[in-house]
Amino acid sequence: DADVTQTPRNRITKTGKRIMLECSQTKGHDRMYWYRQDPGLGLRLIYYSFDVKDINKGEISDGYSVSRQAQAKFSLSLESAIPNQTALYFCATSDGQADTQYFGPGTRLTVL
Amino acid sequence: GESVGLHLPTLSVQEGDNSIINCAYSNSASDYFIWYKQESGKGPQFIIDIRSNMDKRQGQRVTVLLNKTVKHLSLQIAATQPGDSAVYFCAENIGNAGKSTFGDGTTLTVKP
């Protein structure tokens, strides 16, 4: 079974809609991250959380919000989706002992 | 003087040849570096890491070299196989800050 899972795997939505992407992990890690990946580009950090009560903005947090419901769950919301948020979104975890991150399979989001 | 490998967005090699993927990192305070492999349709996966007190580290068929003087990292893959075809990212980290900065990635294609 996958240690980091993301749902949905694919989503097509319309401009202005609210979207939630969910991430769950069974690795027991405290640290969780949300990234977006655009074609030909690396990973850009949206938000990260070091424990349930800790939420931090990354380099591109505008237009996004997150919720850390439990150690194992970290969700990303787009309150009002726009076409330039079309991208591949990855969730990742880290144990905090080293900065190695473990990634989920990604969610492909298309905003029309 | 020192020659530094250029970062190339794409690299094509013949099966069985050795591959060298280069990465220039940005922050001289970075002290922990990771190479990730991202196969099509999947999230990035850890390959190998190196700390700044080392200049070389070897894994199975992979070697990472670190040149702190010119802020350069390289990943060498020996006897490249078709299964090595993927996008390779370097990531730099500072202390235990818990955040990685990712490079733009190099797409490696292995020709049979």
Short mmCIF file of C-alpha atoms in Angstrom, two decimals:
data_model
loop_
_atom_site.label_atom_id
_atom_site.label_comp_id
_atom_site.label_asym_id
_atom_site.label_seq_id
_atom_site.Cartn_x
_atom_site.Cartn_y
_atom_site.Cartn_z
CA ASP A 1 0.00 0.00 0.00
CA ALA A 2 1.16 3.51 -0.79
CA ASP A 3 2.51 5.47 2.19
CA VAL A 4 1.33 8.84 0.84
CA THR A 5 -1.98 8.95 -0.99
CA GLN A 6 -3.71 11.79 -2.76
CA THR A 7 -7.32 12.16 -3.83
CA PRO A 8 -8.53 12.79 -6.40
CA ARG A 9 -5.86 11.77 -8.91
CA ASN A 10 -7.42 13.83 -11.66
CA ARG A 11 -9.89 16.68 -11.53
CA ILE A 12 -11.39 18.98 -14.11
CA THR A 13 -13.26 21.99 -12.82
CA LYS A 14 -14.48 25.39 -13.90
CA THR A 15 -13.28 28.86 -13.06
CA GLY A 16 -14.67 30.10 -9.76
CA LYS A 17 -15.34 26.68 -8.25
CA ARG A 18 -14.00 25.67 -4.84
CA ILE A 19 -11.75 22.64 -4.96
CA MET A 20 -10.22 20.54 -2.20
CA LEU A 21 -7.31 18.18 -2.71
CA GLU A 22 -6.66 15.68 0.02
CA CYS A 23 -3.51 13.98 1.24
CA SER A 24 -3.16 11.13 3.71
CA GLN A 25 -0.03 9.41 4.98
CA THR A 26 0.70 6.27 6.94
CA LYS A 27 4.37 7.04 7.51
CA GLY A 28 3.81 8.65 10.89
CA HIS A 29 5.66 11.79 9.80
CA ASP A 30 5.00 15.12 11.45
CA ARG A 31 5.92 17.29 8.48
CA MET A 32 3.70 17.63 5.43
CA TYR A 33 3.95 19.76 2.30
CA TRP A 34 1.98 20.82 -0.75
CA TYR A 35 3.76 21.61 -4.03
CA ARG A 36 2.68 22.48 -7.53
CA GLN A 37 4.54 21.45 -10.65
CA ASP A 38 4.14 23.14 -14.00
CA PRO A 39 5.46 21.70 -17.27
CA GLY A 40 9.22 22.04 -17.56
CA LEU A 41 9.53 23.51 -14.11
CA GLY A 42 10.56 22.20 -10.74
CA LEU A 43 8.43 21.92 -7.65
CA ARG A 44 7.21 25.09 -6.00
CA LEU A 45 6.15 25.05 -2.36
CA ILE A 46 2.61 26.22 -1.63
CA TYR A 47 2.19 25.48 2.10
CA TYR A 48 3.84 23.31 4.71
CA SER A 49 3.06 22.09 8.20
CA PHE A 50 5.44 20.78 10.84
CA ASP A 51 2.71 19.48 13.11
CA VAL A 52 -1.04 19.68 13.55
CA LYS A 53 -0.97 23.17 15.01
CA ASP A 54 1.61 24.56 12.62
CA ILE A 55 0.84 26.00 9.17
CA ASN A 56 3.31 27.99 7.07
CA LYS A 57 3.10 29.72 3.72
CA GLY A 58 5.45 28.68 0.98
CA GLU A 59 6.61 30.69 -2.00
CA ILE A 60 3.30 30.63 -3.90
CA SER A 61 0.51 30.51 -1.31
CA ASP A 62 -1.75 33.18 -2.85
CA GLY A 63 -5.07 31.69 -3.97
CA TYR A 64 -4.62 28.58 -1.81
CA SER A 65 -5.41 27.55 1.75
CA VAL A 66 -4.68 24.41 3.76
CA SER A 67 -5.99 22.48 6.71
CA ARG A 68 -4.06 20.00 8.85
CA GLN A 69 -6.89 17.91 10.26
CA ALA A 70 -4.65 15.34 11.92
CA GLN A 71 -1.05 14.21 11.81
CA ALA A 72 -1.92 11.99 8.89
CA LYS A 73 -4.05 14.39 6.85
CA PHE A 74 -3.26 17.63 5.08
CA SER A 75 -5.70 19.14 2.59
CA LEU A 76 -5.22 21.90 0.04
CA SER A 77 -8.08 24.15 -1.04
CA LEU A 78 -8.52 26.47 -3.96
CA GLU A 79 -11.27 28.82 -2.81
CA SER A 80 -12.06 30.12 -6.30
CA ALA A 81 -10.15 28.23 -8.96
CA ILE A 82 -8.65 30.07 -11.92
CA PRO A 83 -7.12 28.68 -15.13
CA ASN A 84 -3.53 29.47 -14.18
CA GLN A 85 -3.91 27.07 -11.25
CA THR A 86 -3.98 24.25 -13.77
CA ALA A 87 -1.03 22.13 -12.71
CA LEU A 88 0.14 18.91 -11.12
CA TYR A 89 -0.10 19.04 -7.32
CA PHE A 90 2.02 16.92 -5.01
CA CYS A 91 1.78 16.24 -1.33
CA ALA A 92 4.91 15.18 0.54
CA THR A 93 5.94 14.17 4.05
CA SER A 94 9.15 14.28 6.04
CA ASP A 95 10.14 12.84 9.40
CA GLY A 96 12.05 15.95 10.42
CA GLN A 97 15.24 14.07 11.17
CA ALA A 98 16.49 14.75 7.68
CA ASP A 99 14.91 16.76 4.93
CA THR A 100 14.25 13.83 2.65
CA GLN A 101 10.69 14.06 1.44
CA TYR A 102 8.30 11.30 0.43
CA PHE A 103 5.88 12.24 -2.29
CA GLY A 104 2.39 11.16 -3.15
CA PRO A 105 1.42 10.20 -6.72
CA GLY A 106 0.10 13.66 -7.55
CA THR A 107 -3.22 15.21 -8.52
CA ARG A 108 -3.64 16.58 -12.02
CA LEU A 109 -5.94 19.60 -11.81
CA THR A 110 -7.39 21.34 -14.84
CA VAL A 111 -9.30 24.59 -14.43
CA LEU A 112 -11.35 25.55 -17.47
CA GLY B 1 40.41 26.75 -13.46
CA GLU B 2 37.56 24.52 -12.44
CA SER B 3 35.15 23.47 -15.15
CA VAL B 4 31.56 23.23 -14.12
CA GLY B 5 29.06 21.10 -15.94
CA LEU B 6 26.15 22.96 -17.43
CA HIS B 7 22.64 22.23 -16.30
CA LEU B 8 20.75 20.90 -19.31
CA PRO B 9 16.98 20.53 -19.31
CA THR B 10 17.23 17.36 -21.40
CA LEU B 11 19.83 14.63 -21.76
CA SER B 12 19.77 11.70 -24.15
CA VAL B 13 22.14 8.77 -23.72
CA GLN B 14 22.62 5.35 -25.21
CA GLU B 15 21.74 2.35 -23.08
CA GLY B 16 24.85 1.14 -21.29
CA ASP B 17 26.59 4.49 -21.33
CA ASN B 18 27.21 6.56 -18.22
CA SER B 19 25.04 9.63 -17.58
CA ILE B 20 25.99 12.81 -15.80
CA ILE B 21 23.28 15.21 -14.66
CA ASN B 22 24.34 18.58 -13.33
CA CYS B 23 22.78 21.01 -10.91
CA ALA B 24 23.87 24.45 -9.75
CA TYR B 25 22.50 25.35 -6.34
CA SER B 26 21.86 28.85 -5.15
CA ASN B 27 22.54 29.16 -1.44
CA SER B 28 26.06 28.86 -0.07
CA ALA B 29 24.53 28.09 3.35
CA SER B 30 22.88 24.91 2.04
CA ASP B 31 24.32 21.90 3.79
CA TYR B 32 22.24 18.94 2.68
CA PHE B 33 21.48 17.93 -0.89
CA ILE B 34 19.18 15.33 -2.36
CA TRP B 35 18.62 13.89 -5.82
CA TYR B 36 15.12 12.77 -6.73
CA LYS B 37 13.88 10.75 -9.69
CA GLN B 38 10.42 11.38 -11.11
CA GLU B 39 9.04 8.79 -13.49
CA SER B 40 6.15 9.62 -15.76
CA GLY B 41 2.88 9.80 -13.86
CA LYS B 42 4.51 9.47 -10.45
CA GLY B 43 5.78 11.65 -7.65
CA PRO B 44 9.49 12.25 -7.12
CA GLN B 45 11.40 9.52 -5.31
CA PHE B 46 14.60 9.79 -3.28
CA ILE B 47 17.71 8.47 -5.01
CA ILE B 48 20.70 9.61 -3.00
CA ASP B 49 21.75 12.39 -0.67
CA ILE B 50 24.95 14.07 0.44
CA ARG B 51 25.89 16.40 3.28
CA SER B 52 28.18 19.36 2.86
CA ASN B 53 30.99 17.73 4.85
CA MET B 54 31.40 15.24 2.00
CA ASP B 55 32.33 15.72 -1.64
CA LYS B 56 31.34 12.31 -2.95
CA ARG B 57 28.86 9.63 -2.06
CA GLN B 58 28.15 6.39 -3.87
CA GLY B 59 25.04 4.29 -4.09
CA GLN B 60 24.03 1.44 -6.29
CA ARG B 61 25.00 2.57 -9.83
CA VAL B 62 24.70 6.21 -8.74
CA THR B 63 27.28 8.65 -7.45
CA VAL B 64 26.72 12.19 -6.26
CA LEU B 65 29.53 14.73 -6.37
CA LEU B 66 29.44 18.01 -4.49
CA ASN B 67 31.63 21.01 -5.25
CA LYS B 68 30.91 23.66 -2.64
CA THR B 69 33.40 26.10 -4.08
CA VAL B 70 31.33 26.60 -7.21
CA LYS B 71 28.00 25.48 -5.71
CA HIS B 72 27.64 22.56 -8.05
CA LEU B 73 26.14 19.13 -7.65
CA SER B 74 26.18 16.24 -10.11
CA LEU B 75 24.55 12.85 -10.34
CA GLN B 76 26.38 10.12 -12.20
CA ILE B 77 24.49 7.04 -13.32
CA ALA B 78 26.60 4.11 -14.39
CA ALA B 79 25.55 1.79 -17.20
CA THR B 80 22.32 3.68 -17.85
CA GLN B 81 19.27 1.50 -18.42
CA PRO B 82 15.87 2.21 -20.02
CA GLY B 83 14.34 2.23 -16.54
CA ASP B 84 16.49 5.23 -15.70
CA SER B 85 14.48 7.38 -18.12
CA ALA B 86 12.86 10.02 -15.92
CA VAL B 87 13.11 13.60 -14.75
CA TYR B 88 15.85 14.14 -12.17
CA PHE B 89 15.70 16.95 -9.63
CA CYS B 90 18.28 18.21 -7.20
CA ALA B 91 17.15 19.76 -3.93
CA GLU B 92 19.09 21.89 -1.48
CA ASN B 93 18.39 22.26 2.22
CA ILE B 94 19.69 24.37 5.08
CA GLY B 95 20.12 22.81 8.49
CA ASN B 96 16.91 21.21 9.64
CA ALA B 97 14.74 24.05 8.36
CA GLY B 98 12.45 21.48 6.81
CA LYS B 99 12.16 23.15 3.44
CA SER B 100 13.80 22.09 0.22
CA THR B 101 14.50 24.26 -2.80
CA PHE B 102 14.19 22.22 -5.98
CA GLY B 103 16.01 22.73 -9.25
CA ASP B 104 14.19 22.80 -12.57
CA GLY B 105 14.94 19.20 -13.38
CA THR B 106 16.66 17.33 -16.20
CA THR B 107 14.77 14.90 -18.40
CA LEU B 108 16.91 11.85 -19.09
CA THR B 109 16.03 9.72 -22.09
CA VAL B 110 17.78 6.39 -22.58
CA LYS B 111 17.95 5.15 -26.16
CA PRO B 112 18.02 1.38 -26.70
#
